[in-house]
Amino acid sequence: MKKRTVLDGIQYAFIFLASAISILSLVVIIVFVLQKGLSHVSWNFLTNSFKPSDPNSGILPMLVGTLYTVGLTLLIATPVAIFSALYLNEYAKESKITEVVRFAIDGLASVPSIVYGLFGFSLFVTILQPFTNGYSILSGSLTLSIMILPVLIKTIEETLKTIPNEMREASYALGASKVQTIFKVILPTSLNGIISAIILAIGRIVSESAPLLLTAGMVYYMPQGIFSSSRTLTTHLYYLASEGVSDEQRAQAFATATVLIMVIVVLNLIVKLVAKRIQKKVG
Amino acid sequence: MEEIKFDVKNLNLFYGDFQALKNLNIEIKANRVTALIGPSGCGKSTFLRTLNRMNDLVDGVKTNGEIRMDGKNILSDKVNTIELRTKVGMVFQKPNPFPMSIYDNIAYGPRCQGIKDKKVLDELVESSLKAAALWDDVKDRLNKNAMGMSGGQQQRLCIARAIAMKPEVILMDEPTSALDPIATQKIEELIDVLKKEYTILIVTHSMQQASRVSDDTAFFLLGEIVEFDTTLNIFSNPKNKKTEEYITGRFG
Ligand SMILES: Nc1ncnc2c1ncn2[C@@H]1O[C@H](COP(=O)(O)OP(=O)(O)OP(=O)(O)O)[C@@H](O)[C@H]1O
Ligand SMILES: [Mg+2]
């Protein structure tokens, strides 16, 4: 009995310590960034364009570039991921082929992002240049799509796996076809899981810099569409932090980081709101 | 002469190499309640699921023999299983409503058949819920999620959902085994009413339930039908020694 409580105590101490460390580091980082950056975030900063040595320079083109990149990447990757996961979990019978596919997905998930960047550079920027216009939001989004697909497929498939088989049987027993079962039962039921997967994906898209440097370029003008080259907030931050020597540039870097954090929070909220709307609609 | 709904002839079913049903022959009469009893693993559920071809969904199942429903062999490759399942509804052991509103649960089957007219659906929902003795409980919260109902209500919802398809047959696989005595009683009363309109097959582990609700009883053992007769005969005057041992609770 005594030994037990001591062990329990130690266990709790560790759990507490681990949680405390993770929560604390999150708070410290955010406070640190906000404290250094928030004072520099003004309406002008948000709505001005960028000029390298201008103290009044802003980040609007990068903000727009980020939204373009996130939107386009999700638009490409989400449907592909959903249909791949549906195929793996609902259609394919377990076989050597699905085993190989799963192995490939696991492997791809652990490839460093810079490698995806190199691949995207050779394929989208170079070979497919007539279609993608070389360095462009499109090339960047295609590259990021391929990069996030493995994890997206895996998380969506995990969600599909948690749907009890009784749900499918109930649907078939009512004379529903497979397609009806998928669209009316399986997908609505897994909506929450799919949304979490998308939110995780947004985090990854927003935080990548290396593959985008190689595929979307570093142009700091306002993007005119998906064929424009563009900077995201993260690549801009990368630029500011690596080139910035003046206090002014450093302040801009922290302000950009602050905006970046806010963008992530806002995007997550939007996705959750959209999910709620969809959920209401399907029942 | 009573009408025969299912005429099963030399039915065999294999899960891979394992034979779960062995040369079954049985005539299920229309508008009666037939109980399937027998010890665990003897093939009751498997047999039930051949009647709406739910075993098609299981990998590696092979079936041979014949099941004639109103004279037509439903095991034939040509049979449209979707159409078959609209005629042969099923209620499962664990209540399995969809995580959507009560209304949408009932409307699910008809909508899958292409019924979109709101008025038609409204009527179907009301009549099905009434038929399942659930209307008064839920008429004010049709748009609430069905997962918030009690287990017994969920199971009656599943029955209502099956009824909404206007089936000819309802298969029930231990429909009350997850329910308390009061909910069980409600379902049994419901079965009694429903048998006027539907042919019902019910798998049960409760001898009392079989004798209370059914007209005919089939006793299964190790994939075979040992005895099939009126419930009265099975329980008062079993011809097979194994049947007698089982219904008196000496094994199983
Ligand atoms: N999907 C399956 N794959 C392989 N064997 C199966 C499968 N389903 C059932 N079986 C086997 O077939 C036999 C009959 O199973 P079934 O579920 O029909 O029994 P049951 O009479 O309904 O039993 P219970 O009263 O426990 O529900 C059992 O031996 C079981 O192990
Ligand atoms: Mg069973």
PDB file of C-alpha atoms and ligand atoms in Angstrom, chain B residues 15 18 20 38-47 58 93 173-174 203 205, ligand 1:
ATOM      1  CA  TYR B  15     -16.233 -18.689 -43.453  1.00  0.00           C
ATOM      2  CA  PHE B  18     -14.951 -23.244 -41.526  1.00  0.00           C
ATOM      3  CA  ALA B  20     -20.854 -22.357 -40.106  1.00  0.00           C
ATOM      4  CA  GLY B  38     -29.365 -22.317 -29.622  1.00  0.00           C
ATOM      5  CA  PRO B  39     -26.048 -22.026 -27.843  1.00  0.00           C
ATOM      6  CA  SER B  40     -23.472 -19.394 -28.679  1.00  0.00           C
ATOM      7  CA  GLY B  41     -21.669 -19.889 -31.958  1.00  0.00           C
ATOM      8  CA  CYS B  42     -24.208 -22.298 -33.444  1.00  0.00           C
ATOM      9  CA  GLY B  43     -24.878 -20.078 -36.453  1.00  0.00           C
ATOM     10  CA  LYS B  44     -28.081 -18.189 -35.590  1.00  0.00           C
ATOM     11  CA  SER B  45     -26.741 -14.796 -36.578  1.00  0.00           C
ATOM     12  CA  THR B  46     -25.038 -16.214 -39.614  1.00  0.00           C
ATOM     13  CA  PHE B  47     -28.300 -17.739 -40.795  1.00  0.00           C
ATOM     14  CA  VAL B  58     -17.753 -10.322 -44.895  1.00  0.00           C
ATOM     15  CA  GLN B  93     -28.088  -6.613 -31.101  1.00  0.00           C
ATOM     16  CA  ASP B 173     -30.630 -10.376 -33.807  1.00  0.00           C
ATOM     17  CA  GLU B 174     -30.947 -10.457 -30.011  1.00  0.00           C
ATOM     18  CA  VAL B 203     -32.616 -14.566 -32.452  1.00  0.00           C
ATOM     19  CA  HIS B 205     -30.884 -16.420 -25.834  1.00  0.00           C
TER      20      HIS B 205
HETATM   21  N1  LIG C   1     -16.848 -13.154 -39.756  1.00  0.00           N
HETATM   22  C1  LIG C   1     -16.592 -14.413 -39.358  1.00  0.00           C
HETATM   23  N2  LIG C   1     -15.467 -15.029 -39.751  1.00  0.00           N
HETATM   24  C2  LIG C   1     -15.190 -16.283 -39.347  1.00  0.00           C
HETATM   25  N3  LIG C   1     -15.989 -17.018 -38.561  1.00  0.00           N
HETATM   26  C3  LIG C   1     -17.130 -16.468 -38.129  1.00  0.00           C
HETATM   27  C4  LIG C   1     -17.487 -15.133 -38.502  1.00  0.00           C
HETATM   28  N4  LIG C   1     -18.679 -14.835 -37.936  1.00  0.00           N
HETATM   29  C5  LIG C   1     -19.017 -15.933 -37.238  1.00  0.00           C
HETATM   30  N5  LIG C   1     -18.113 -16.913 -37.360  1.00  0.00           N
HETATM   31  C6  LIG C   1     -18.172 -18.253 -36.767  1.00  0.00           C
HETATM   32  O1  LIG C   1     -19.333 -18.882 -37.219  1.00  0.00           O
HETATM   33  C7  LIG C   1     -19.978 -19.588 -36.161  1.00  0.00           C
HETATM   34  C8  LIG C   1     -21.395 -19.099 -36.012  1.00  0.00           C
HETATM   35  O2  LIG C   1     -21.373 -17.741 -35.588  1.00  0.00           O
HETATM   36  P1  LIG C   1     -22.702 -16.936 -35.300  1.00  0.00           P
HETATM   37  O3  LIG C   1     -22.294 -15.544 -35.008  1.00  0.00           O
HETATM   38  O4  LIG C   1     -23.635 -17.142 -36.425  1.00  0.00           O
HETATM   39  O5  LIG C   1     -23.227 -17.643 -34.008  1.00  0.00           O
HETATM   40  P2  LIG C   1     -24.471 -17.269 -33.104  1.00  0.00           P
HETATM   41  O6  LIG C   1     -25.306 -18.493 -33.025  1.00  0.00           O
HETATM   42  O7  LIG C   1     -25.121 -16.041 -33.571  1.00  0.00           O
HETATM   43  O8  LIG C   1     -23.771 -17.034 -31.706  1.00  0.00           O
HETATM   44  P3  LIG C   1     -24.170 -15.993 -30.564  1.00  0.00           P
HETATM   45  O9  LIG C   1     -25.323 -16.581 -29.858  1.00  0.00           O
HETATM   46  O10 LIG C   1     -22.952 -15.949 -29.705  1.00  0.00           O
HETATM   47  O11 LIG C   1     -24.465 -14.681 -31.223  1.00  0.00           O
HETATM   48  C9  LIG C   1     -19.144 -19.358 -34.930  1.00  0.00           C
HETATM   49  O12 LIG C   1     -18.311 -20.481 -34.715  1.00  0.00           O
HETATM   50  C10 LIG C   1     -18.303 -18.154 -35.262  1.00  0.00           C
HETATM   51  O13 LIG C   1     -17.057 -18.221 -34.639  1.00  0.00           O
END
